[in-house]
Short mmCIF file of C-alpha atoms in Angstrom, two decimals:
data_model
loop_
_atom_site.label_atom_id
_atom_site.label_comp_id
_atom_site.label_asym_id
_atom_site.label_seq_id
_atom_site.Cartn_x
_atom_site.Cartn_y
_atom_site.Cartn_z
CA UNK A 1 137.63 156.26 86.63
CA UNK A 2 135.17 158.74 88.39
CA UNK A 3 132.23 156.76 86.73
CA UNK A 4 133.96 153.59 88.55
CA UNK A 5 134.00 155.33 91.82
CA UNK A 6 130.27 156.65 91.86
CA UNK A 7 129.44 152.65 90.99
CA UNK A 8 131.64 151.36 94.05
CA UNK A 9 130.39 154.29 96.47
CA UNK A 10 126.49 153.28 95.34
CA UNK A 11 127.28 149.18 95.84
CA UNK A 12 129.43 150.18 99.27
CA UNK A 13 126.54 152.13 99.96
CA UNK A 14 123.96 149.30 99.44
CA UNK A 15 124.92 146.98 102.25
CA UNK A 16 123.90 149.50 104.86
CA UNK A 17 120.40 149.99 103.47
CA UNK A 18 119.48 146.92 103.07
CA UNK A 19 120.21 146.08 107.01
CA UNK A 20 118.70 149.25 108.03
CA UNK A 21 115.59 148.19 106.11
CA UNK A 22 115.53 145.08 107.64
CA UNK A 23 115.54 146.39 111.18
CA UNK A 24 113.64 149.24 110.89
CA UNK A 25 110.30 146.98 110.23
CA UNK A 26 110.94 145.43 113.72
CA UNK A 27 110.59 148.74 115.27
CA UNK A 28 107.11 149.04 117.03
CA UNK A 29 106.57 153.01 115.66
CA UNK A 30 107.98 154.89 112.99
CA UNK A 31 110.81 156.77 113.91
CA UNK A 32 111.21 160.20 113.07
CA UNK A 33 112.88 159.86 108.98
CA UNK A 34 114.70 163.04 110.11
CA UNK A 35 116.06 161.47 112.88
CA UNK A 36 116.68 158.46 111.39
CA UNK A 37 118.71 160.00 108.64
CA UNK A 38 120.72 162.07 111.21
CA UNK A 39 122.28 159.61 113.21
CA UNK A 40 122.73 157.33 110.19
CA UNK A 41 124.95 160.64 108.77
CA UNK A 42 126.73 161.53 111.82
CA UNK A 43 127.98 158.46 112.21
CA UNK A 44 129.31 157.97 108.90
CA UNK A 45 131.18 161.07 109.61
CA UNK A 46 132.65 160.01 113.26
CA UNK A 47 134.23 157.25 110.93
CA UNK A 48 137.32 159.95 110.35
CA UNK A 49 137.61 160.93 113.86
CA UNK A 50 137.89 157.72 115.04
CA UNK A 51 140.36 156.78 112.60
CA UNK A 52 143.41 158.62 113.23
CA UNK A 53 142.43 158.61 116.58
CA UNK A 54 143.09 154.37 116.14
CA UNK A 55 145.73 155.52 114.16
CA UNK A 56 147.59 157.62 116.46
CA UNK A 57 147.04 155.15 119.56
CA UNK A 58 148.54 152.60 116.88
CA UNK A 59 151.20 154.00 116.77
CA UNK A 60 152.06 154.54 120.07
CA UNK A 61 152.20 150.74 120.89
CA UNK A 62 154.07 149.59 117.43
CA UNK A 63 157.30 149.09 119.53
CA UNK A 64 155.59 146.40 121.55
CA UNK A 65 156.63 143.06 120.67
CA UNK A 66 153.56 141.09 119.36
CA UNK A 67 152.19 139.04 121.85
CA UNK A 68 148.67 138.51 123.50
CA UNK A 69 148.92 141.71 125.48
CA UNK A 70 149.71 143.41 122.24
CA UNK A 71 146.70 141.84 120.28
CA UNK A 72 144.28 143.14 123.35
CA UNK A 73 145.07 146.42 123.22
CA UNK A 74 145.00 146.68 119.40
CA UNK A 75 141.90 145.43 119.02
CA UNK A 76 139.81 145.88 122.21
CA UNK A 77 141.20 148.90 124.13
CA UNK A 78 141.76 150.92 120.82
CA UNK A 79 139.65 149.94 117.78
CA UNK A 80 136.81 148.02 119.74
CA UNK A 81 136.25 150.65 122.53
CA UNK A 82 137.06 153.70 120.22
CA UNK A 83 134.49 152.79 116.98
CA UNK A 84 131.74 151.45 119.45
CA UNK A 85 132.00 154.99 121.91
CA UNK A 86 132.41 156.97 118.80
CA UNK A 87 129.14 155.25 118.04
CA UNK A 88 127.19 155.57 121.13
CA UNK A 89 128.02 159.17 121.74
CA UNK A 90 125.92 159.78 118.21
CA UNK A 91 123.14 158.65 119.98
CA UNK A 92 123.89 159.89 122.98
CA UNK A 93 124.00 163.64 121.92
CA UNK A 94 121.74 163.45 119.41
CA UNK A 95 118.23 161.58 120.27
CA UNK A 96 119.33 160.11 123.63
CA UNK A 97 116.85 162.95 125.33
CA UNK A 98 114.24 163.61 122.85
CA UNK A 99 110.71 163.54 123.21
CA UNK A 100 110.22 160.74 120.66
CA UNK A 101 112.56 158.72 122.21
CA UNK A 102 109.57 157.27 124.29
CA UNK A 103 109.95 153.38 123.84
CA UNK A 104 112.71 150.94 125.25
CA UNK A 105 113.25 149.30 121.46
CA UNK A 106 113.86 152.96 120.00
CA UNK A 107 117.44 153.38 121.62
CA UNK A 108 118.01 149.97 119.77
CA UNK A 109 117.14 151.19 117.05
CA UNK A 110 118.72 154.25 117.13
CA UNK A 111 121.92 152.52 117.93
CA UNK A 112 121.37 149.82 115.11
CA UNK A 113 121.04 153.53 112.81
CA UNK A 114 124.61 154.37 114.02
CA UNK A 115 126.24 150.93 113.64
CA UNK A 116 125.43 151.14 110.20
CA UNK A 117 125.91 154.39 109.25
CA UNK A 118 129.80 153.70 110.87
CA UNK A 119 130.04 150.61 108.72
CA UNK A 120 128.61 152.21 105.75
CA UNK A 121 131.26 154.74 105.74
CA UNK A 122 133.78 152.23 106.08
CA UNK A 123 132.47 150.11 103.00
CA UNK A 124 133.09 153.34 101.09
CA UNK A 125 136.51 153.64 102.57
CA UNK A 126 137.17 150.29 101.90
CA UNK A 127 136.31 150.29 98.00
CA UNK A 128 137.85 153.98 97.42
CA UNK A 129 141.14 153.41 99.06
CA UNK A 130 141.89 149.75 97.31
CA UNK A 131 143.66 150.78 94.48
CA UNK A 132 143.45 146.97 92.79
CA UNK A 133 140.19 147.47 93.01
CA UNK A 134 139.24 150.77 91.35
CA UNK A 135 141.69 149.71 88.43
CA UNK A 136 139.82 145.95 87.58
CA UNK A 137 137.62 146.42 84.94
CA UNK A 138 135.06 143.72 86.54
CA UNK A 139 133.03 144.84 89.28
CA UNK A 140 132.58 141.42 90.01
CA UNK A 141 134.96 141.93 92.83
CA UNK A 142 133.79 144.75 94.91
CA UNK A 143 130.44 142.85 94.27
CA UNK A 144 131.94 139.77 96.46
CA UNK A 145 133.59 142.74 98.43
CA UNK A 146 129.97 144.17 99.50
CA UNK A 147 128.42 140.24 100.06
CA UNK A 148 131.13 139.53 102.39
CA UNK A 149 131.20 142.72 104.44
CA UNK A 150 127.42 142.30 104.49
CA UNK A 151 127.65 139.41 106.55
CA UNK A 152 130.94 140.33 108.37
CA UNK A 153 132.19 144.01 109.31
CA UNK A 154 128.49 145.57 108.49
CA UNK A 155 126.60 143.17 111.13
CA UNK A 156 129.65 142.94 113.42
CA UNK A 157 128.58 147.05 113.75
CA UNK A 158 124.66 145.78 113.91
CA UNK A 159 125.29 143.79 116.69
CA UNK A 160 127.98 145.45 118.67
CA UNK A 161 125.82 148.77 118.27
CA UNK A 162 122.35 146.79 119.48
CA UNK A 163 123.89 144.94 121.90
CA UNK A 164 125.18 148.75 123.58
CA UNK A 165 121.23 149.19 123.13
CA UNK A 166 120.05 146.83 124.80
CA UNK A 167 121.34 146.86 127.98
CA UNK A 168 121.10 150.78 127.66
CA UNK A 169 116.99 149.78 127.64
CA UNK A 170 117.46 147.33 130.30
CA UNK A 171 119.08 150.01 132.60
CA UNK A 172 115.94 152.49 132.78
CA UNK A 173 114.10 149.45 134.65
CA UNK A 174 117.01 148.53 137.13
CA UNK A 175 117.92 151.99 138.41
CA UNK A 176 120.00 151.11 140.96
CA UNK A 177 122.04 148.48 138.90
CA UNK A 178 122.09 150.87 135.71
CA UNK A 179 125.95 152.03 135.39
CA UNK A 180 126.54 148.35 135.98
CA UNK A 181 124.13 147.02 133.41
CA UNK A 182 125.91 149.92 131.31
CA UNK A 183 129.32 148.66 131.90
CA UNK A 184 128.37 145.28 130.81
CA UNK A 185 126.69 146.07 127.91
CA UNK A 186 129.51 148.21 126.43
CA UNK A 187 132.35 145.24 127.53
CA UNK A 188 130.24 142.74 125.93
CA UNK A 189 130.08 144.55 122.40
CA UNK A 190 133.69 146.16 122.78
CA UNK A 191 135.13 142.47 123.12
CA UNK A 192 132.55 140.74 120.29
CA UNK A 193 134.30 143.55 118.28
CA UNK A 194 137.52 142.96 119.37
CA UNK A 195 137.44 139.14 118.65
CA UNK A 196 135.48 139.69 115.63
CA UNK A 197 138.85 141.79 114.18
CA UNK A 198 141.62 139.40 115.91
CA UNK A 199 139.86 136.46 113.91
CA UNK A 200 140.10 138.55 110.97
CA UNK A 201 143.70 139.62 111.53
CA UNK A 202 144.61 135.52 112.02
CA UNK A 203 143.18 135.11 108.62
CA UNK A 204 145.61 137.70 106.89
CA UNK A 205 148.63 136.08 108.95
CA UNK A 206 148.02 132.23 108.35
CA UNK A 207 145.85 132.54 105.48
CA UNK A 208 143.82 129.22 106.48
CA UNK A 209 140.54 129.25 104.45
CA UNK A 210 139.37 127.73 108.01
CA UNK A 211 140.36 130.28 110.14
CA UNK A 212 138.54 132.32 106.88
CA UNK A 213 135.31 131.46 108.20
CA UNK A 214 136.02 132.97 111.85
CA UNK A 215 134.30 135.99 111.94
CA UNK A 216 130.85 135.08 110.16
CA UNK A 217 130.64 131.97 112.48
CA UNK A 218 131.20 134.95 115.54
CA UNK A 219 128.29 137.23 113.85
CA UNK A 220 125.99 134.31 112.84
CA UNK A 221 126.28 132.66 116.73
CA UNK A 222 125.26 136.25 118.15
CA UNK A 223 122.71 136.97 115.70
CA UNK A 224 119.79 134.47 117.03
CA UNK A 225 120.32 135.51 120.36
CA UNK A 226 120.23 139.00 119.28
CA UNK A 227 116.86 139.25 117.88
CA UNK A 228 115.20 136.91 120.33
CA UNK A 229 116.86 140.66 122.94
CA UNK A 230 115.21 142.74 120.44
CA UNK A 231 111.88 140.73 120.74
CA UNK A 232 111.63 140.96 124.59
CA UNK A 233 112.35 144.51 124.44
CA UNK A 234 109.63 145.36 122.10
CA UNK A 235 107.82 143.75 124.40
CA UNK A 236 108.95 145.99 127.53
CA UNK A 237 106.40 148.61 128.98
CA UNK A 238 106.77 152.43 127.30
CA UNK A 239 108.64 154.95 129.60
CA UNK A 240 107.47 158.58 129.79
CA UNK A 241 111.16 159.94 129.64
CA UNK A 242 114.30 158.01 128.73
CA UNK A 243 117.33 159.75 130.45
#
C-alpha cells in the first residue's frame, strides 16, 4: 500500500514537471534554480490554506438554493479568486522585489512556477485521497488520471497563473493605468477558472460525454493566445526595478 502511494505521488508529481520544463525554455535568462524551486514549494503548500479556507466559505452558502447566483459564488468568488490570490501572493512576497526579477517575462514565469506548484499539490491530493484508486491493482488508472489533469486542472493553473502575469508585466509600462490593468488581469483568470470548474461540475451532474470535453476545449482556446502574450513580452524592453 505505501509502495502504491510513493508510485501515485511520483506520477501526480510528473505532470507538473513536465509543464514547468516546457515553459521554463521560453524564458529569455535562467532563473535563479533556488528561486525557482521556492515558489514552486510554497505554493504547493498554500494548497492547504486555501482549502479549508474554500471549505469554510462552502459552507457558509450550502443553504442557498442552487441557482446561477449560487454557481458564481462557488466557483468564482470562492475557489477562482481564493486559489489564484493564494497563488499570486507566492510571488508577490517572495520574488516580486528581488534583484533578479529584472525582465517583464520573469514575473510570468514566476507565476507559471506557482500555478504549477498549486496544481501539483493538488494532483497529489487528488490520487492520495481517492480511495478506489489506491486499492486497484492497475495503475493504468491514475495513469489516465495524470493525462487528463495534464491537459485540464494542471494548465487551467498555467494559464490562469500567466495570464495574472501578464498583465502584472504590462502594468510597469502603463503607470497610470496599472491597478486597472491589475484588476483586469486578475478578473480575467479568476473567471477562466471559474468557468473552467462550472464546466467540470456540469459534467458530474449530466454526465454527457459532450459536456465531457468542456474544459479542455476552454484550456486549448486560451492556450494559442497565451503564448503568442508570452512572445510579445519576451519581447518587451528590460526594467531596472520591477515594483
Amino acid at each position: 500500500m505505501i509502495d502504491k502511494v510513493i508510485l501515485y505521488i511520483l506520477i501526480a508529481i510528473i505532470p507538473g514537471l513536465i509543464w514547468l520544463f516546457i515553459f521554463l525554455r521560453r524564458d529569455n535568462l535562467e532563473e535563479p534554480k533556488l528561486e525557482i524551486t521556492k515558489v514552486f514549494y510554497l505554493s504547493m503548500l498554500l494548497v492547504i490554506p486555501a482549502g479549508l479556507i474554500e471549505m469554510n466559505l462552502l459552507e457558509k452558502i450550502s443553504s442557498l438554493e442552487i441557482n446561477n447566483l449560487y454557481y458564481f459564488l462557488k466557483f468564482v468568488v470562492i475557489v477562482g479568486l481564493i486559489e489564484e490570490i493564494m497563488k499570486y501572493l507566492v510571488v508577490r512576497y517572495a520574488v516580486l522585489k528581488r534583484s533578479f526579477l529584472d525582465e517583464p517575462i520573469d514575473i510570468v514565469i514566476y507565476m507559471i512556477v506557482s500555478g504549477l506548484g498549486f496544481a501539483t499539490a493538488e494532483n497529489i491530493l487528488t490520487f492520495i485521497a481517492d480511495p478506489n484508486l489506491m486499492t486497484d491493482p492497475q495503475i493504468s488508472n491514475g495513469v489516465k488520471i495524470a493525462m487528463v489533469r495534464f491537459f485540464g486542472a494542471n494548465l487551467l493553473h498555467i494559464l490562469c497563473s500567466g495570464i495574472i502575469g501578464i498583465f502584472i508585466a504590462l502594468s510597469f509600462y502603463q503607470i497610470k493605468k496599472r491597478y486597472l490593468i491589475l484588476v483586469l488581469g486578475f478578473t480575467l483568470s479568476i473567471i477562466i477558472h471559474g468557468v473552467f470548474n462550472f464546466s467540470i461540475e456540469l459534467f458530474i451532474i449530466n454526465n454527457d460525454e459532450q459536456i465531457a470535453m468542456a474544459p479542455f476545449v476552454i484550456t486549448s482556446t486560451i492556450l494559442l493566445p497565451f503564448i503568442l502574450a508570452i512572445g510579445k513580452i519576451r519581447k518587451m524592453k528590460s526594467v531596472c526595478k520591477i515594483n
